[in-house]
Amino acid sequence: RKEETEDIHKPFTESEIKKLFQYDHLPYVDTILIMIYTGFRVGELFEIKNSDIDFKHMTIIGGSKTEAGKNRMVPLHVKIQPYIMKYWDAKEEYLFRDQKTNKKIDYHHYRYKYFDPIMKRLGMDHLPHDCRHTFATRLSNANANATSIKKLIGHASYAMTEKIYTHKDIIQLRKAINSLE
């Protein structure tokens, strides 16, 4: 039976993630990597305050939308810690600010001024929400336990996370088959 709605989201591939790291010197490419490694939605990312960062424990508090997603603690992966440190400024309220105006960034400004042009320049075809799908899929592919994935993504149940956010390609499916003895 064909699904009633086509899934428009697709995770970034490992080679695309590697390419993003290679181009992290371009403005706001690092924000894409931060979303890929934290699972935050664009709107959640730009609501993060400098006071939400705990450098002692290398965690970030953020999230919105649902009760399970609000104020969730996400450990900072070592690969994105330098990016967070780059943006952090105790004198400012929000972690991410427009580089020209120093004002808080909103979704539409980010999407059309930065995200879409980055995708075009790097020859990628993604939406900002694909970062969240990438996060959940990579955690699943790394065999992270369901409870951890659910808490990190900010869902009340893992079933929803798995149904909507995790994508399995032929490599992952073959790996699952080959794990049988």
CSV table of C-alpha atoms in Angstrom, one decimal:
chain,number,residue,atom,x,y,z
A,1,ARG,CA,0.0,0.0,0.0
A,2,LYS,CA,1.4,3.4,-1.0
A,3,GLU,CA,1.9,5.9,1.8
A,4,GLU,CA,-0.6,8.7,1.8
A,5,THR,CA,2.1,11.4,2.0
A,6,GLU,CA,5.5,11.2,0.5
A,7,ASP,CA,8.4,11.7,2.9
A,8,ILE,CA,10.1,14.9,1.8
A,9,HIS,CA,12.9,14.6,4.3
A,10,LYS,CA,16.1,12.7,3.7
A,11,PRO,CA,19.2,12.4,5.9
A,12,PHE,CA,22.5,13.9,4.9
A,13,THR,CA,24.9,11.1,3.8
A,14,GLU,CA,28.2,10.6,5.5
A,15,SER,CA,30.0,12.0,2.5
A,16,GLU,CA,27.8,15.1,2.7
A,17,ILE,CA,28.6,15.5,6.4
A,18,LYS,CA,32.3,15.2,5.6
A,19,LYS,CA,31.9,17.9,2.9
A,20,LEU,CA,30.2,20.2,5.4
A,21,PHE,CA,33.2,19.8,7.7
A,22,GLN,CA,35.5,20.6,4.8
A,23,TYR,CA,33.6,23.9,4.2
A,24,ASP,CA,33.0,24.8,7.9
A,25,HIS,CA,34.8,28.1,7.2
A,26,LEU,CA,31.9,29.4,5.2
A,27,PRO,CA,29.4,31.4,7.3
A,28,TYR,CA,26.7,29.3,9.0
A,29,VAL,CA,27.9,25.9,7.6
A,30,ASP,CA,28.8,25.1,11.3
A,31,THR,CA,25.1,25.6,12.3
A,32,ILE,CA,24.1,22.8,9.9
A,33,LEU,CA,26.7,20.5,11.6
A,34,ILE,CA,25.4,21.6,15.0
A,35,MET,CA,21.9,20.6,14.1
A,36,ILE,CA,23.1,17.3,12.7
A,37,TYR,CA,25.0,16.6,16.0
A,38,THR,CA,22.3,17.8,18.4
A,39,GLY,CA,18.9,17.1,16.7
A,40,PHE,CA,17.6,20.6,17.4
A,41,ARG,CA,15.1,22.1,15.0
A,42,VAL,CA,16.1,25.4,13.4
A,43,GLY,CA,13.6,27.3,15.6
A,44,GLU,CA,15.0,25.6,18.7
A,45,LEU,CA,18.6,26.3,17.7
A,46,PHE,CA,18.0,30.0,17.4
A,47,GLU,CA,16.2,30.1,20.8
A,48,ILE,CA,19.3,28.8,22.6
A,49,LYS,CA,20.7,31.3,25.1
A,50,ASN,CA,24.3,31.6,26.1
A,51,SER,CA,23.2,30.6,29.6
A,52,ASP,CA,21.9,27.3,28.2
A,53,ILE,CA,25.5,26.1,27.6
A,54,ASP,CA,27.3,24.2,30.3
A,55,PHE,CA,31.0,24.1,29.4
A,56,LYS,CA,31.9,22.2,32.5
A,57,HIS,CA,29.7,19.2,31.5
A,58,MET,CA,29.7,20.1,27.8
A,59,THR,CA,25.9,20.1,27.5
A,60,ILE,CA,23.3,22.3,25.9
A,61,ILE,CA,19.7,22.8,27.1
A,62,GLY,CA,17.2,23.5,24.4
A,63,GLY,CA,14.1,22.4,22.7
A,64,SER,CA,10.4,23.3,22.4
A,65,LYS,CA,7.2,22.1,20.7
A,66,THR,CA,6.3,19.2,23.0
A,67,GLU,CA,6.5,18.6,26.7
A,68,ALA,CA,9.1,15.8,26.1
A,69,GLY,CA,11.1,18.1,23.8
A,70,LYS,CA,11.2,21.2,26.0
A,71,ASN,CA,14.4,22.0,27.9
A,72,ARG,CA,16.1,18.7,27.0
A,73,MET,CA,19.8,18.3,27.8
A,74,VAL,CA,22.0,17.3,24.9
A,75,PRO,CA,25.7,16.4,25.4
A,76,LEU,CA,27.9,18.3,23.0
A,77,HIS,CA,29.8,16.0,20.6
A,78,VAL,CA,33.5,16.8,20.5
A,79,LYS,CA,33.3,17.7,16.8
A,80,ILE,CA,30.9,20.6,17.4
A,81,GLN,CA,32.3,21.9,20.7
A,82,PRO,CA,34.6,24.4,18.9
A,83,TYR,CA,31.6,25.8,17.0
A,84,ILE,CA,29.6,26.4,20.1
A,85,MET,CA,32.6,28.1,21.8
A,86,LYS,CA,33.0,30.3,18.7
A,87,TYR,CA,29.4,31.7,19.0
A,88,TRP,CA,29.3,31.9,22.8
A,89,ASP,CA,29.5,35.4,24.3
A,90,ALA,CA,28.5,36.0,27.9
A,91,LYS,CA,27.6,39.6,27.0
A,92,GLU,CA,24.9,38.5,24.6
A,93,GLU,CA,21.6,36.8,25.4
A,94,TYR,CA,21.3,34.4,22.4
A,95,LEU,CA,24.0,32.0,21.3
A,96,PHE,CA,23.4,32.6,17.6
A,97,ARG,CA,23.1,36.1,16.2
A,98,ASP,CA,23.3,37.5,12.7
A,99,GLN,CA,26.9,38.3,11.9
A,100,LYS,CA,26.0,41.6,10.4
A,101,THR,CA,23.3,42.9,12.7
A,102,ASN,CA,24.1,41.0,15.9
A,103,LYS,CA,20.3,40.3,16.2
A,104,LYS,CA,18.6,37.0,16.9
A,105,ILE,CA,18.1,35.0,13.8
A,106,ASP,CA,14.7,33.7,12.7
A,107,TYR,CA,13.9,30.6,10.6
A,108,HIS,CA,13.1,32.4,7.4
A,109,HIS,CA,16.1,34.7,7.5
A,110,TYR,CA,18.4,31.7,8.1
A,111,ARG,CA,16.7,29.4,5.6
A,112,TYR,CA,16.8,31.8,2.6
A,113,LYS,CA,19.9,33.8,3.4
A,114,TYR,CA,22.1,31.0,4.6
A,115,PHE,CA,20.9,27.5,4.5
A,116,ASP,CA,19.6,27.3,0.9
A,117,PRO,CA,22.6,29.1,-0.6
A,118,ILE,CA,24.9,26.8,1.3
A,119,MET,CA,23.1,23.8,-0.1
A,120,LYS,CA,23.3,25.2,-3.6
A,121,ARG,CA,27.0,26.1,-3.3
A,122,LEU,CA,27.9,22.6,-2.0
A,123,GLY,CA,25.7,20.8,-4.5
A,124,MET,CA,23.3,19.3,-1.9
A,125,ASP,CA,19.6,19.0,-1.9
A,126,HIS,CA,18.3,19.3,1.7
A,127,LEU,CA,15.8,21.1,3.9
A,128,PRO,CA,16.8,22.3,7.4
A,129,HIS,CA,14.7,19.7,9.0
A,130,ASP,CA,16.8,17.0,7.3
A,131,CYS,CA,19.4,17.7,10.0
A,132,ARG,CA,17.1,16.4,12.6
A,133,HIS,CA,16.3,13.3,10.5
A,134,THR,CA,20.1,12.8,10.1
A,135,PHE,CA,20.6,13.0,13.8
A,136,ALA,CA,18.0,10.3,14.6
A,137,THR,CA,19.1,8.1,11.7
A,138,ARG,CA,22.8,8.2,12.7
A,139,LEU,CA,21.9,7.4,16.3
A,140,SER,CA,19.8,4.5,15.2
A,141,ASN,CA,22.5,3.3,12.8
A,142,ALA,CA,25.1,3.5,15.6
A,143,ASN,CA,22.8,1.2,17.7
A,144,ALA,CA,22.1,3.8,20.4
A,145,ASN,CA,19.4,2.6,22.7
A,146,ALA,CA,15.8,3.6,22.0
A,147,THR,CA,15.5,5.4,25.3
A,148,SER,CA,18.5,7.6,24.6
A,149,ILE,CA,17.4,8.4,21.1
A,150,LYS,CA,13.9,9.3,22.3
A,151,LYS,CA,15.2,11.6,25.0
A,152,LEU,CA,17.8,13.3,22.7
A,153,ILE,CA,15.3,13.9,20.0
A,154,GLY,CA,12.6,15.0,22.5
A,155,HIS,CA,9.8,12.6,21.8
A,156,ALA,CA,7.5,11.0,24.3
A,157,SER,CA,7.7,7.6,22.5
A,158,TYR,CA,10.4,5.9,20.4
A,159,ALA,CA,7.7,4.6,18.0
A,160,MET,CA,7.1,8.1,16.6
A,161,THR,CA,10.9,8.8,16.3
A,162,GLU,CA,11.5,5.5,14.4
A,163,LYS,CA,8.5,5.9,12.1
A,164,ILE,CA,9.1,9.5,11.1
A,165,TYR,CA,12.8,10.3,11.7
A,166,THR,CA,14.9,7.2,11.1
A,167,HIS,CA,15.7,6.2,7.5
A,168,LYS,CA,17.4,3.0,6.6
A,169,ASP,CA,19.3,2.7,3.3
A,170,ILE,CA,20.3,-0.6,1.6
A,171,ILE,CA,23.7,-0.6,3.5
A,172,GLN,CA,21.9,-0.5,6.9
A,173,LEU,CA,19.4,-3.1,5.8
A,174,ARG,CA,22.2,-5.4,4.5
A,175,LYS,CA,24.1,-4.9,7.8
A,176,ALA,CA,21.0,-6.0,9.7
A,177,ILE,CA,20.6,-9.1,7.6
A,178,ASN,CA,24.3,-9.9,7.9
A,179,SER,CA,24.0,-9.7,11.7
A,180,LEU,CA,22.0,-12.9,11.7
A,181,GLU,CA,23.9,-16.0,12.6
